[in-house]
Every structure is written in C-alpha cells, then in structure tokens.
Coordinates of C-alpha atoms in Angstrom, one line a residue:
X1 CA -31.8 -1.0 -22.7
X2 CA -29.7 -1.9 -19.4
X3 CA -30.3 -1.9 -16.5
X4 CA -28.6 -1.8 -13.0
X5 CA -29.3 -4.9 -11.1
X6 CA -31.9 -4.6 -8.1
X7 CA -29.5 -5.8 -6.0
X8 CA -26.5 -3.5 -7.2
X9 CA -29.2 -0.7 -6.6
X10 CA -30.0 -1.8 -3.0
X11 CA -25.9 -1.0 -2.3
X12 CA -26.0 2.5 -3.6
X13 CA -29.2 3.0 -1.3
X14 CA -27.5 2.1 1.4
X15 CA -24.5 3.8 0.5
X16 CA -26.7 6.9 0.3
X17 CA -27.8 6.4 3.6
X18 CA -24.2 5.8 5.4
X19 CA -23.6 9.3 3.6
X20 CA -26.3 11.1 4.8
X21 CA -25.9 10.1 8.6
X22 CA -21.9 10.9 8.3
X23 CA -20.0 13.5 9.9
X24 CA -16.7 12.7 9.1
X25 CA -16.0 11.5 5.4
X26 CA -12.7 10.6 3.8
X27 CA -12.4 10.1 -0.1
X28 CA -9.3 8.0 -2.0
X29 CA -9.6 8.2 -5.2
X30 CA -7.1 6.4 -8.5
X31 CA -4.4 8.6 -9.9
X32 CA -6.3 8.9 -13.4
X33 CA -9.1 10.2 -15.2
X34 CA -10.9 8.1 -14.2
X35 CA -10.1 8.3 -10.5
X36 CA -10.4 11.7 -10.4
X37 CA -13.6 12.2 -12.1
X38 CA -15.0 9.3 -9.6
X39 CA -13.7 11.8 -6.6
X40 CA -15.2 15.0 -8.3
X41 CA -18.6 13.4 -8.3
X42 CA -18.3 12.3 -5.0
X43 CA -17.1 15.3 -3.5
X44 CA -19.9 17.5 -5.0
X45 CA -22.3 15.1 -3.5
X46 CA -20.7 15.8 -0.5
X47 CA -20.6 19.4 -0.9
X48 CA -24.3 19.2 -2.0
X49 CA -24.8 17.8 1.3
X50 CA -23.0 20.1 3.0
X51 CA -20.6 17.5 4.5
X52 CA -17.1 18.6 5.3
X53 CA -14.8 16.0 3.8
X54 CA -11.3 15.6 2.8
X55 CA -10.5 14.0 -0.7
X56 CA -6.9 12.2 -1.5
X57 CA -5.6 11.0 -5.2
X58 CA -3.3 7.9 -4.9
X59 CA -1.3 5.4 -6.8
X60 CA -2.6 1.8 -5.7
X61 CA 0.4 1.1 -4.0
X62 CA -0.3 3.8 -1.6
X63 CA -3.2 1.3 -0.1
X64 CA -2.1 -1.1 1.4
X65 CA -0.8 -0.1 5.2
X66 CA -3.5 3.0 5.3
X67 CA -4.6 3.9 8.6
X68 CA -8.5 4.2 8.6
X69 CA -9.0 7.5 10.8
X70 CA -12.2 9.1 9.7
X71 CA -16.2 7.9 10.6
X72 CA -16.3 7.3 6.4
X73 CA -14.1 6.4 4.3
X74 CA -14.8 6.2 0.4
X75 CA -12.7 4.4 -2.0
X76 CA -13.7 5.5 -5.8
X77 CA -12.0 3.4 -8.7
X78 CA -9.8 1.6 -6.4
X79 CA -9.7 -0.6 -3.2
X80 CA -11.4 -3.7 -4.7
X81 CA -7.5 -5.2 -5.3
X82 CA -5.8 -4.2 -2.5
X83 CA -6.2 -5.0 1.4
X84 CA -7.3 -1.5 2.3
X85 CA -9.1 -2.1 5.6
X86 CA -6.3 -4.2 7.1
X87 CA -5.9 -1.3 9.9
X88 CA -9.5 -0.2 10.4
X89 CA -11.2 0.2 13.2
X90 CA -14.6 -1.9 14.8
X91 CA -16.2 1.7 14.4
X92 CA -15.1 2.0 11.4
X93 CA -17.5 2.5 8.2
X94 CA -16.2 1.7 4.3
X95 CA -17.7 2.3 1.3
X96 CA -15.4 0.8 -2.4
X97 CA -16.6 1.6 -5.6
X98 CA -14.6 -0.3 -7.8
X99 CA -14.5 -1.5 -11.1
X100 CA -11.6 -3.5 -10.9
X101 CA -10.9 -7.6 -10.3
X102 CA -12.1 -7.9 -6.4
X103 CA -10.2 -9.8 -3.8
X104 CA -13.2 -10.2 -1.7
X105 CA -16.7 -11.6 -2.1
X106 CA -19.7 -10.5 -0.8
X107 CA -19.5 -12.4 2.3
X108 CA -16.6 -10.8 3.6
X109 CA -18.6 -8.0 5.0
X110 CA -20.1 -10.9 7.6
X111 CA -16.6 -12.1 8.4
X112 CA -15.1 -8.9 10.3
X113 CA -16.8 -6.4 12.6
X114 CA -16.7 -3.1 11.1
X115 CA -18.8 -2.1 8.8
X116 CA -18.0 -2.8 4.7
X117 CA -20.0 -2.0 1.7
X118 CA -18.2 -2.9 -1.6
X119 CA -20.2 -2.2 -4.6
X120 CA -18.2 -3.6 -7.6
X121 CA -20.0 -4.7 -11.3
X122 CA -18.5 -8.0 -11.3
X123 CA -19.8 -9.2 -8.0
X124 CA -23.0 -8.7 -10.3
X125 CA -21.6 -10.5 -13.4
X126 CA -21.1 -7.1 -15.5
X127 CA -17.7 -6.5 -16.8
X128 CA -16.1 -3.7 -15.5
X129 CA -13.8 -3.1 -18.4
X130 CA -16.1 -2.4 -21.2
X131 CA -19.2 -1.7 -18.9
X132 CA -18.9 0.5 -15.8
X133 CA -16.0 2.6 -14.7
X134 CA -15.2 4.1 -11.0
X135 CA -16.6 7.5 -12.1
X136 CA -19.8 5.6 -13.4
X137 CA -20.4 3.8 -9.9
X138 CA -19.6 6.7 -8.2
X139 CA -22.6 8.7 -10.8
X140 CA -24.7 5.8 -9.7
X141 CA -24.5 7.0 -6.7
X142 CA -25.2 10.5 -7.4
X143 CA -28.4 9.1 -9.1
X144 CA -29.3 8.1 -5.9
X145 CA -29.2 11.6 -4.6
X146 CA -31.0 13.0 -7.9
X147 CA -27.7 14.6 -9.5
X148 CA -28.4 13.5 -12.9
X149 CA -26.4 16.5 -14.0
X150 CA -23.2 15.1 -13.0
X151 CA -23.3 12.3 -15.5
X152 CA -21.5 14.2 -18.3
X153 CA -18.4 13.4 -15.7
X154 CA -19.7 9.9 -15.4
X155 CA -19.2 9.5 -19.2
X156 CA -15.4 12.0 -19.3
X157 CA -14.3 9.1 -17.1
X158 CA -15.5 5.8 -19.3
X159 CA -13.5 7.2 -22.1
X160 CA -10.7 8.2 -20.2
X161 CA -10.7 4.6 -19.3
X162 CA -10.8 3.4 -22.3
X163 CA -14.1 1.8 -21.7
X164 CA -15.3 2.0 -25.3
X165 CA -12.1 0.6 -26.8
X166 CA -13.3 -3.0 -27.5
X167 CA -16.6 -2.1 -29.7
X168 CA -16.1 1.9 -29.6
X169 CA -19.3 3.1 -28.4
X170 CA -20.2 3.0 -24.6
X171 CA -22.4 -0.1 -23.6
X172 CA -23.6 -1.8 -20.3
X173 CA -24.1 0.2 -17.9
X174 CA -22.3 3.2 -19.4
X175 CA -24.8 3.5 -21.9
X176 CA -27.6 4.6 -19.0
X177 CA -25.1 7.0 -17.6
X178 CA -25.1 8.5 -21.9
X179 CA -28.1 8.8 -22.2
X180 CA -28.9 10.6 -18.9
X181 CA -26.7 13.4 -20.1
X182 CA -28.1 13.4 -23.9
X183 CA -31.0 13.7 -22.5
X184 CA -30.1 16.7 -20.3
X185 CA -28.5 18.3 -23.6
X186 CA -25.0 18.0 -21.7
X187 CA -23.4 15.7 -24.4
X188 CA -23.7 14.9 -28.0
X189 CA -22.9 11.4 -29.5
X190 CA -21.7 11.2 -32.8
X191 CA -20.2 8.7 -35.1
X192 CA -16.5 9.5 -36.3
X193 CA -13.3 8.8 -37.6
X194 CA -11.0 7.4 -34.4
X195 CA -8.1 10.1 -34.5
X196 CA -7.2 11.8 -31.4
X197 CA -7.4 15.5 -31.4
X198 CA -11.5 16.0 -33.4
X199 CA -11.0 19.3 -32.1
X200 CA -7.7 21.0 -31.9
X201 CA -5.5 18.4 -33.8
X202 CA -4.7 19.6 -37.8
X203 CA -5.8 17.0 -39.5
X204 CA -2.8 15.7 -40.9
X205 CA -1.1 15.7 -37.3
X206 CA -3.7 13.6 -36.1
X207 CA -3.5 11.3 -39.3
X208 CA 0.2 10.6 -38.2
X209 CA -0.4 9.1 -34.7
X210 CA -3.2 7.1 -36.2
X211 CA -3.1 3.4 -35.3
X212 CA -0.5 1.4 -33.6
X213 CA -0.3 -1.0 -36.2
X214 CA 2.9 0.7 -38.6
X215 CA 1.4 2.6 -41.7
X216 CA 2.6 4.8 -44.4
X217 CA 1.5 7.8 -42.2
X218 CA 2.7 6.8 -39.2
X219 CA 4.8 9.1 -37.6
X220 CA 5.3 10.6 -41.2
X221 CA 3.6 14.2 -41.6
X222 CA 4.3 14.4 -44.9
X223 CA 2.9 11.1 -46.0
X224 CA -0.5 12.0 -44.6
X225 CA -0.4 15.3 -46.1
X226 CA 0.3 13.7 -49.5
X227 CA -2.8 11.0 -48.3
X228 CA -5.2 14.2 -47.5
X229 CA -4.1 16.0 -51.3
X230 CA -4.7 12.5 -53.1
X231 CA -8.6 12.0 -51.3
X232 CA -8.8 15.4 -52.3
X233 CA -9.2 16.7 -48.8
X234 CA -8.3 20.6 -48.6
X235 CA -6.0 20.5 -45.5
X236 CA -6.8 24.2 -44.5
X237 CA -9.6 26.5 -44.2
X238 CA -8.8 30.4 -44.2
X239 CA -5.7 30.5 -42.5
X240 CA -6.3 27.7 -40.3
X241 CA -5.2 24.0 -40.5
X242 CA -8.3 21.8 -40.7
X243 CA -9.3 19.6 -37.9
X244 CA -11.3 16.1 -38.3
X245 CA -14.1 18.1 -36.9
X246 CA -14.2 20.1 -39.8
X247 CA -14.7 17.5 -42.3
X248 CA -18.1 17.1 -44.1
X249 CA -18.8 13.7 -44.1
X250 CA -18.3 13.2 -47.6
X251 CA -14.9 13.5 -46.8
X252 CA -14.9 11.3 -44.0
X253 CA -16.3 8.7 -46.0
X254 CA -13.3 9.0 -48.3
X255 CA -10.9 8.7 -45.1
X256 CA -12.6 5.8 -43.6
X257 CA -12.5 3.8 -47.0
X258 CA -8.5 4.3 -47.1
X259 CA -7.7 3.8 -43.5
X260 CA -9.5 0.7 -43.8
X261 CA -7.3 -0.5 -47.3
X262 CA -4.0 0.5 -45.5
X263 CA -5.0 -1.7 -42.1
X264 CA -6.4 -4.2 -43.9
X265 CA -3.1 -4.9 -45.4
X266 CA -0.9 -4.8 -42.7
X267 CA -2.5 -7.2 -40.3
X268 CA -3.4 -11.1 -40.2
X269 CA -6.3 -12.1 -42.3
X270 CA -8.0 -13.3 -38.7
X271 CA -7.9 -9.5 -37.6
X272 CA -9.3 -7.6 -40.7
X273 CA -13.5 -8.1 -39.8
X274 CA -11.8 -5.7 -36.4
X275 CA -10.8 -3.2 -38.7
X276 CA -13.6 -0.9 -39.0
X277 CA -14.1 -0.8 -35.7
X278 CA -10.2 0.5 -35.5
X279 CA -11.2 3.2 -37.8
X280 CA -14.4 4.5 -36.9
X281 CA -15.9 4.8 -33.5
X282 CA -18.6 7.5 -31.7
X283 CA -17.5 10.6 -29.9
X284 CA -18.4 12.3 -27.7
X285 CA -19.1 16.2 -27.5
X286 CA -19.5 18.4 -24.3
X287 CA -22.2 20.9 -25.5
X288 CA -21.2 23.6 -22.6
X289 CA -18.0 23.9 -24.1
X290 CA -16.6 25.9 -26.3
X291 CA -16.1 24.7 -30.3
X292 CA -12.4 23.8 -31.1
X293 CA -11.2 23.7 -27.4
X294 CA -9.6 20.4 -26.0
X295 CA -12.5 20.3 -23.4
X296 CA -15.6 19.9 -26.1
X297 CA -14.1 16.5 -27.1
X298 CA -14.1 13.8 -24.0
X299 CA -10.8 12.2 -25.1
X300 CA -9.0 15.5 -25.3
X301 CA -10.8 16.5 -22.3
X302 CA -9.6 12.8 -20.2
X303 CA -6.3 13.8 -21.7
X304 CA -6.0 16.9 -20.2
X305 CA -7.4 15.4 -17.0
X306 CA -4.6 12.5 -16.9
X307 CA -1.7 15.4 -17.6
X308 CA -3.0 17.1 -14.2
X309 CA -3.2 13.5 -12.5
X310 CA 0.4 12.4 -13.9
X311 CA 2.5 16.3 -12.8
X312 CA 1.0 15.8 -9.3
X313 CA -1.8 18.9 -10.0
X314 CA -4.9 17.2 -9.2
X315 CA -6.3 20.3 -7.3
X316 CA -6.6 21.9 -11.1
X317 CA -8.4 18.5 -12.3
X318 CA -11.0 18.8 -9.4
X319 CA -11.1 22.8 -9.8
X320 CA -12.5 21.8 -13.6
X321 CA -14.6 19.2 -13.0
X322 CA -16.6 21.4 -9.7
X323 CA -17.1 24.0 -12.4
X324 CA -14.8 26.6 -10.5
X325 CA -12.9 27.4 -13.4
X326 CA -11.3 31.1 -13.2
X327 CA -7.9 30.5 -13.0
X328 CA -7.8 26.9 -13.4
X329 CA -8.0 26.9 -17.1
X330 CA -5.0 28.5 -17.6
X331 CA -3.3 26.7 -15.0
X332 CA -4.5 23.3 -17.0
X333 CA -3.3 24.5 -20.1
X334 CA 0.1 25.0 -19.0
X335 CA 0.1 21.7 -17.1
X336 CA -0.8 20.4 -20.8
X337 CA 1.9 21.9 -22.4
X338 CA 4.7 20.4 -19.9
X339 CA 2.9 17.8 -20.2
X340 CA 2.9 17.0 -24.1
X341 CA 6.9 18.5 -23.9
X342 CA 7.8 16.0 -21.4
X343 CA 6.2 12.8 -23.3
X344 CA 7.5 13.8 -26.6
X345 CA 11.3 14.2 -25.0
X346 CA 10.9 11.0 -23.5
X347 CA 9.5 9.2 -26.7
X348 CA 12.3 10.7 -29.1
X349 CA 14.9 9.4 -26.5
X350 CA 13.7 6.1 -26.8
X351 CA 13.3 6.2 -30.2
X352 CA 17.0 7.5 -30.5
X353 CA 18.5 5.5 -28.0
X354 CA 17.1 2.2 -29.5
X355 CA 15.6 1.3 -26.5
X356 CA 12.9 -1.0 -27.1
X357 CA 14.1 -4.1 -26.0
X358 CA 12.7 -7.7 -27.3
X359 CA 11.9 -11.3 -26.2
X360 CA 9.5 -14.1 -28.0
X361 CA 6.6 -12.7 -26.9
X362 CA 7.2 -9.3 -25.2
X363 CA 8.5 -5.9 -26.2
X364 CA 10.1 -3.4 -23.3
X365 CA 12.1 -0.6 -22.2
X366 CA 13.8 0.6 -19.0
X367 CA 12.5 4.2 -18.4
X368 CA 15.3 5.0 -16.1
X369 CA 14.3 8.7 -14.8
X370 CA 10.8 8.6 -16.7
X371 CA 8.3 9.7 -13.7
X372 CA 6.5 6.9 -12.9
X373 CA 2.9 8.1 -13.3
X374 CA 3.6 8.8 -16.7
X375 CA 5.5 5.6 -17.8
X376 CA 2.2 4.3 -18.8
X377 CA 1.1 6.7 -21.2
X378 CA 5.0 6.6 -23.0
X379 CA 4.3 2.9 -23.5
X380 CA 0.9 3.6 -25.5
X381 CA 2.6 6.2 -27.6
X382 CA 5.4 3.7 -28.3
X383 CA 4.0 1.3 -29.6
X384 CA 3.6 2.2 -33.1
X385 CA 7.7 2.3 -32.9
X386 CA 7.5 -1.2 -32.1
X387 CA 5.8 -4.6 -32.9
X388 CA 2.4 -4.0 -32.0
X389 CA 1.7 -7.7 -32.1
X390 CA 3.2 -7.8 -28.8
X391 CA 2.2 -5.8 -25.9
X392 CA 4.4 -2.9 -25.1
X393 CA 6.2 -3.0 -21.2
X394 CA 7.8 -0.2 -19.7
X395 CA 9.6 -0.2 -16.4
X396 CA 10.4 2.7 -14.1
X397 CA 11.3 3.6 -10.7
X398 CA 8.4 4.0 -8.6
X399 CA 9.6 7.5 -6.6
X400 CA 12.8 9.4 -5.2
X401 CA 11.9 7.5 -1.8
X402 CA 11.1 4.1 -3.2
X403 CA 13.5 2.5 -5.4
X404 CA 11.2 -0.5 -6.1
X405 CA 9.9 -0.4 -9.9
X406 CA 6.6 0.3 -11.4
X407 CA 5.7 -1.7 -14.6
X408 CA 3.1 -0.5 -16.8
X409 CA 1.4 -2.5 -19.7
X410 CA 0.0 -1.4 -23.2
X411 CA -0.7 -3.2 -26.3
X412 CA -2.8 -2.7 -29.4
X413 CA -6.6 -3.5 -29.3
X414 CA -6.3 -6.1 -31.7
X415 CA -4.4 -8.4 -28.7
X416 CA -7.7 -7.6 -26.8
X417 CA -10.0 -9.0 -29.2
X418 CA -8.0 -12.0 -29.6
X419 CA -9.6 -12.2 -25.8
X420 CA -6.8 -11.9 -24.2
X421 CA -6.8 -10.2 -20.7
X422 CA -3.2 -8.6 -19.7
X423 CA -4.5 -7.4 -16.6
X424 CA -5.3 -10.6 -15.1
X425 CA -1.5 -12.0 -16.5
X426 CA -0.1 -9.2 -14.6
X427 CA -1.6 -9.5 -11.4
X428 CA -0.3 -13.6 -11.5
X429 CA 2.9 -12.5 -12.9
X430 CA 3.3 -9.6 -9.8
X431 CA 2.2 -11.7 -7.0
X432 CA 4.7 -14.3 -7.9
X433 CA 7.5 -12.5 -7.5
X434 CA 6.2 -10.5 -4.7
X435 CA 4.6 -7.9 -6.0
X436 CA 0.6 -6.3 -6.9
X437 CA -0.4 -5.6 -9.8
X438 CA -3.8 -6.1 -12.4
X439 CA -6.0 -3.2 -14.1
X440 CA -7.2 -3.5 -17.7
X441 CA -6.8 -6.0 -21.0
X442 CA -5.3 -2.8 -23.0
X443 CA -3.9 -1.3 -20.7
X444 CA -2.4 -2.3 -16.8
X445 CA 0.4 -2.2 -14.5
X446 CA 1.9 -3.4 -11.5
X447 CA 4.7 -2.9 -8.6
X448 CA 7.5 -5.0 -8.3
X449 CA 11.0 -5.4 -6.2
X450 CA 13.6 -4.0 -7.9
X451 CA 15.3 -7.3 -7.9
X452 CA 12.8 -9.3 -9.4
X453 CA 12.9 -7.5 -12.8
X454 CA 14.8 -10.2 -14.6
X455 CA 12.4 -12.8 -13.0
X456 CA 8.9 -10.7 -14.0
X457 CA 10.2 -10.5 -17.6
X458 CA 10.8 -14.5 -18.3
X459 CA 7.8 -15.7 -16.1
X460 CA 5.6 -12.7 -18.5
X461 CA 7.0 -13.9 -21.6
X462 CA 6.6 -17.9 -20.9
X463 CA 3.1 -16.9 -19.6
X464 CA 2.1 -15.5 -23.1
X465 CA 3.7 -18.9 -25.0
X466 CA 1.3 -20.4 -27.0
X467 CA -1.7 -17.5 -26.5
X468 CA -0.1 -14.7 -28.6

C-alpha cells in the first residue's frame, strides 16, 4: 500500500496552517476536470472554514504577468510551469499544488522573500502523470482538515486526467485517495470493458468509437451491430438499447476475447502484450448517483465536467461538485448537448475537408475558428481518422483578443508505452520558438507566436526522428 512521503505530509501541514490563519484567500485553478475538481475541493475547505475566498479557472497562459493581490493565493493543478509569483509582494503568501513538470526546486522558497510553499509529487520522486493529479493534492489537503468525504472528487479528477491510462486502474498515490472513498461507500471499483459511455452509451454506439487504432467498427455502427449479433449479444432490452453496463459478464467475456483478436491484428507484434490492457480497464461508479445517468460513471462524469470548463460555464461545474445541484443539472445537461453538437460539427468538417495534414513523423490540422479550449479534445476524437502511430496536433487561435496559436497534442496510448513523453517534447519544442508549453505523455499542449507555426512543426517532427 502507498504511502505519502513524511516530508510531502509536513507541506500539507503547513499548508493547513497558512489556511487557517488567512483572511484573504485567492484560488487559480486549470481550465479542466481536473482543475476544477482541485478548486471545488479547495473551495469547500474554505467554506468549511468559513473563509471568504474568491476562486478563478484559467488557461496557463493566463499566468504569467498575474498581479498577486490577496494575503493567500492558491494555485491548484497549475503554477509549477509557469513564473506565477514574478509580481508578488514581500507580504505575500503562495501555496502551488501541482502535478505538473516544476521549474523550481525546493530551494527557491530560500532565494526570495515572500513566502512560497510548492507542494508537487515529483519534487518527491512520484510521477505525477500516472500517480497524483491537482485534484488529489488538493484532497490531500483536505485530509489534513479531516474531509475524507471529498475524495470521491479526488478520484472524478485522476480519471478525468487520464491518470489511469498507462495500466488502467489508479495507482500511487491515487490509490489511497480510492480507497478512502470505497471505504466511505462513495465509489465502487469494478473491472470492465474500456468503452466510453458504461452508462448511457447503446452499446453498439460505444463499440464504434472504440480504440484509436482503425478497426472494422470504427466509426461504423453497423459493423458493431453485425459484431454484437455474431457474439450473440442481444443489443436491446425492452424497448431500450443496451448499455455495456448491462452486460452480464458472460457476455463481456465474449467482447473482450474479440476486441483483443481485432487489435491484435492491426498493430506491431512489439505492441500486442499492451493489448488487454487497451481493452479492459476498472471503472469507477459514484454510488450517490443515480443508475444510467452520465454522473454514476467518473469518465462520463469528467466529461461532462470538461464540456462546462471548455463553453466557459465553470460556475455549473463548481455548483455540481459543492452538491448545490437544483438547477445546475439541467443547466449541465444542456451545456453537454452544445457541447457534443459542437465537437461532432467540428470533427465531420475535418473529416470532410480532408484536413488532416501529414509529415514523417507527425499528423495535424489547422482548426481555424475551432475555440481553443476545445481544440484538444477534437484532436483525441480524431485520431482514429488518422494514423494513430503518430501523435495527432491541432492548432487554433488562442482568443478573439489574441491572435497567437494554441497547439494541443494527442496520440494513442500505445506511443506512451513505447516511453515516450510528448509533454516534455513540447515544452522544448515551445520554448524554442518562444513559446510555453508541457502537460502530459497522452495528452499536452502549448502556446506559440503565430509566426512560428512553420518552425514548431519541423523542429516537432525532427525531434521525434529516430524515437517513433
């Protein structure tokens, strides 16, 4: 069983402590599921403590010329990568919880003169990929205050960032923060097949989307109906369309042993011992919600989280994850509609348009008029349109006001286990054209001029030469 480290304990004391003598608190919190689930914890530790507070989701290139105003200021699943008390004040206090690759080591709180507490996993040697997200330090720190019944939000957010994507079940320190909310009867963990949707999906939708790696069912509705009618796999029950959580597992069995056949032929001999890992995977069920709704499963749940984050509504993201939920589940399930409307607009246009671009060792497109905080999530979706033994990058511009672009990274997970990390190649690749950038080995992103486009796409694809 893990552990957190004594000394990684020690920082959350103390971060406890600069709470609880605070008047005036600030929290910036990541644009994502993750992000926002890292705020909502915080928040209600704040509101537990009856401490007035003001809480702010940003895009990381919001960071970097922020005036530090308030007594407090928390960063949650952000601030490790970006110079974010460049304009603080000697009185000021700062508190990062960050997951991400730091800039600083744990001596830089002795090199200036206000006061800095940066409480990241890898300053530990945990990686904070796989192991911890933002929303699991900032549960840690909940811990500290005894809300152990906030960790079913600690776990929403390591699935929402992909956290159990290399071995698919939770490990490290996520594991602790699983088994505090088991334990409370908040969550159940079960093994399953990996298609998105256990709970609202028809079976045979979900079946389509199913790997990025091209199958005979991929993107074809009619092919995975035909696969469900061969397995023997009655597709509805009464009137309605079955969902994988319907499934006995019998029939899961039967799945699992064809998923694996079709993948299995389709990729590199090197790559098939990953395969039933791409198949199967444990999920994760919110036992306060209700059966069949997109918030019982945590991926539909981080979903539906990420649409509020990505349409600018993360009032209706915090509204569900405080519990004040009246009229913010309708809200959210509009949000989700436009939501799924807009991607799939977006996805058949570039499917249409022919717009995947290639080089050597790169695929892309120009997502002229996508919104930028969804440009991410289009490039995961595309890539089974693609070559999915190249990693899939999407360009867009970063806002009405700033015509600089945002790039945003996705590839298949059997790059990652190849060991290779994107997020590091992006942050190099950024910064050497003048830009930021870094995040995750799946999945990552960056900000660069809008000049330097041509320039971030050759020095990318020369940096991959020889490692893909």
């Amino acid at each position: 069983m893990y552990e957190l480290p004594l000394k990684m304990k020690k920082s959350f004391s103390k971060a406890k402590k600069l709470i609880e003598s605070a008047e005036d608190i600030k929290i910036y919190s990541h644009n994502d599921c993750d992000g926002i689930s890292a705020g909502a914890i915080l928040s209600t530790i704040l509101d537990r403590q009856e401490k007035d507070h003001e809480i702010e989701i940003v895009s990381l290139d919001k960071l970097e010329d922020l005036e530090i105003e308030h007594e407090l200021t928390l960063f949650s699943d952000l601030g490790s990568g970006q110079n974010i008390d460049k304009l603080a004040k000697d009185s000021s206090k700062i508190v990062v919880l960050d997951h991400h690759p730091p800039l600083r080591d744990l001596n830089y709180k002795n090199t200036i003169d206000h006061e800095y507490l940066e409480i990241n996993p890898l300053h530990y040697g945990i990686d904070g990929s796989y192991y911890v997200s933002g929303g699991g330090l900032s549960y840690f720190l909940a811990k500290e205050f005894g809300y152990t019944d906030l960790s079913w939000i600690g776990v929403l957010a390591a699935v929402g960032d992909m956290q159990n994507s290399s071995t698919g079940k939770l490990e490290g320190l996520n594991s602790i923060i699983l088994k505090d909310s088991i334990d409370l009867g908040y969550i159940h963990s079960i093994n399953d097949l990996s298609l998105y949707g256990r709970q609202t999906r028809p079976l045979f939708v979900a079946l389509s989307y199913f790997s990025d790696v091209n199958l005979p069912i991929t993107n074809n509705r009619t092919e995975s109906i035909a696969l469900m009618k061969d397995l023997g796999i009655p597709r509805k029950v009464g009137d309605r369309s079955r969902t994988l959580s319907d499934l006995d597992n019998v029939e899961k069995g039967k799945l699992f042993s064809e998923l694996v056949r079709m993948l299995s032929r389709e990729v590199p001999k090197r790559y098939t011992k990953y395969v039933p890992k791409l198949v199967a995977a444990d999920s994760y069920e919110f036992m306060m919600e209700e059966d069949h709704t997109f918030l019982r499963d945590a991926s539909e749940f981080s979903t539906a989280m990420n649409a509020c984050t990505r349409n600018n509504r993360e009032d209706i993201a915090l509204k569900i994850l405080k519990g004040d939920r009246t009229s913010a589940l309708d809200e959210l399930e509009i949000i989700s509609k436009d939501h799924r409307r807009y991607l799939a607009q977006n996805i058949h246009k570039i499917e249409e348009e022919d717009m995947i671009k290639n080089l050597d060792n790169i695929q892309y497109f120009d997502g002229d008029g996508i919104r930028s905080q969804v440009v991410g999530t289009i490039a995961g979706m595309i890539l089974s349109h693609g070559d999915w033994r190249k990693p899939m990058i999407g360009f867009t511009q970063i806002s009405d006001e700033d015509d600089n672009l945002k790039v945003s990274l996705r590839c298949s997970r059997l790059l990652a286990y190849d060991g290779i990390h994107f997020g590091n190649i992006i942050r190099k690749v950024a910064q050497s054209v003048g830009g930021s950038g870094g995040g995750h080995s799946v999945a990552c992103g960056a900000y660069i001029p809008l000049n330097k486009k041509e320039e971030f796409l050759s020095t990318f694809n020369n940096q991959l030469t020889g490692v893909l």
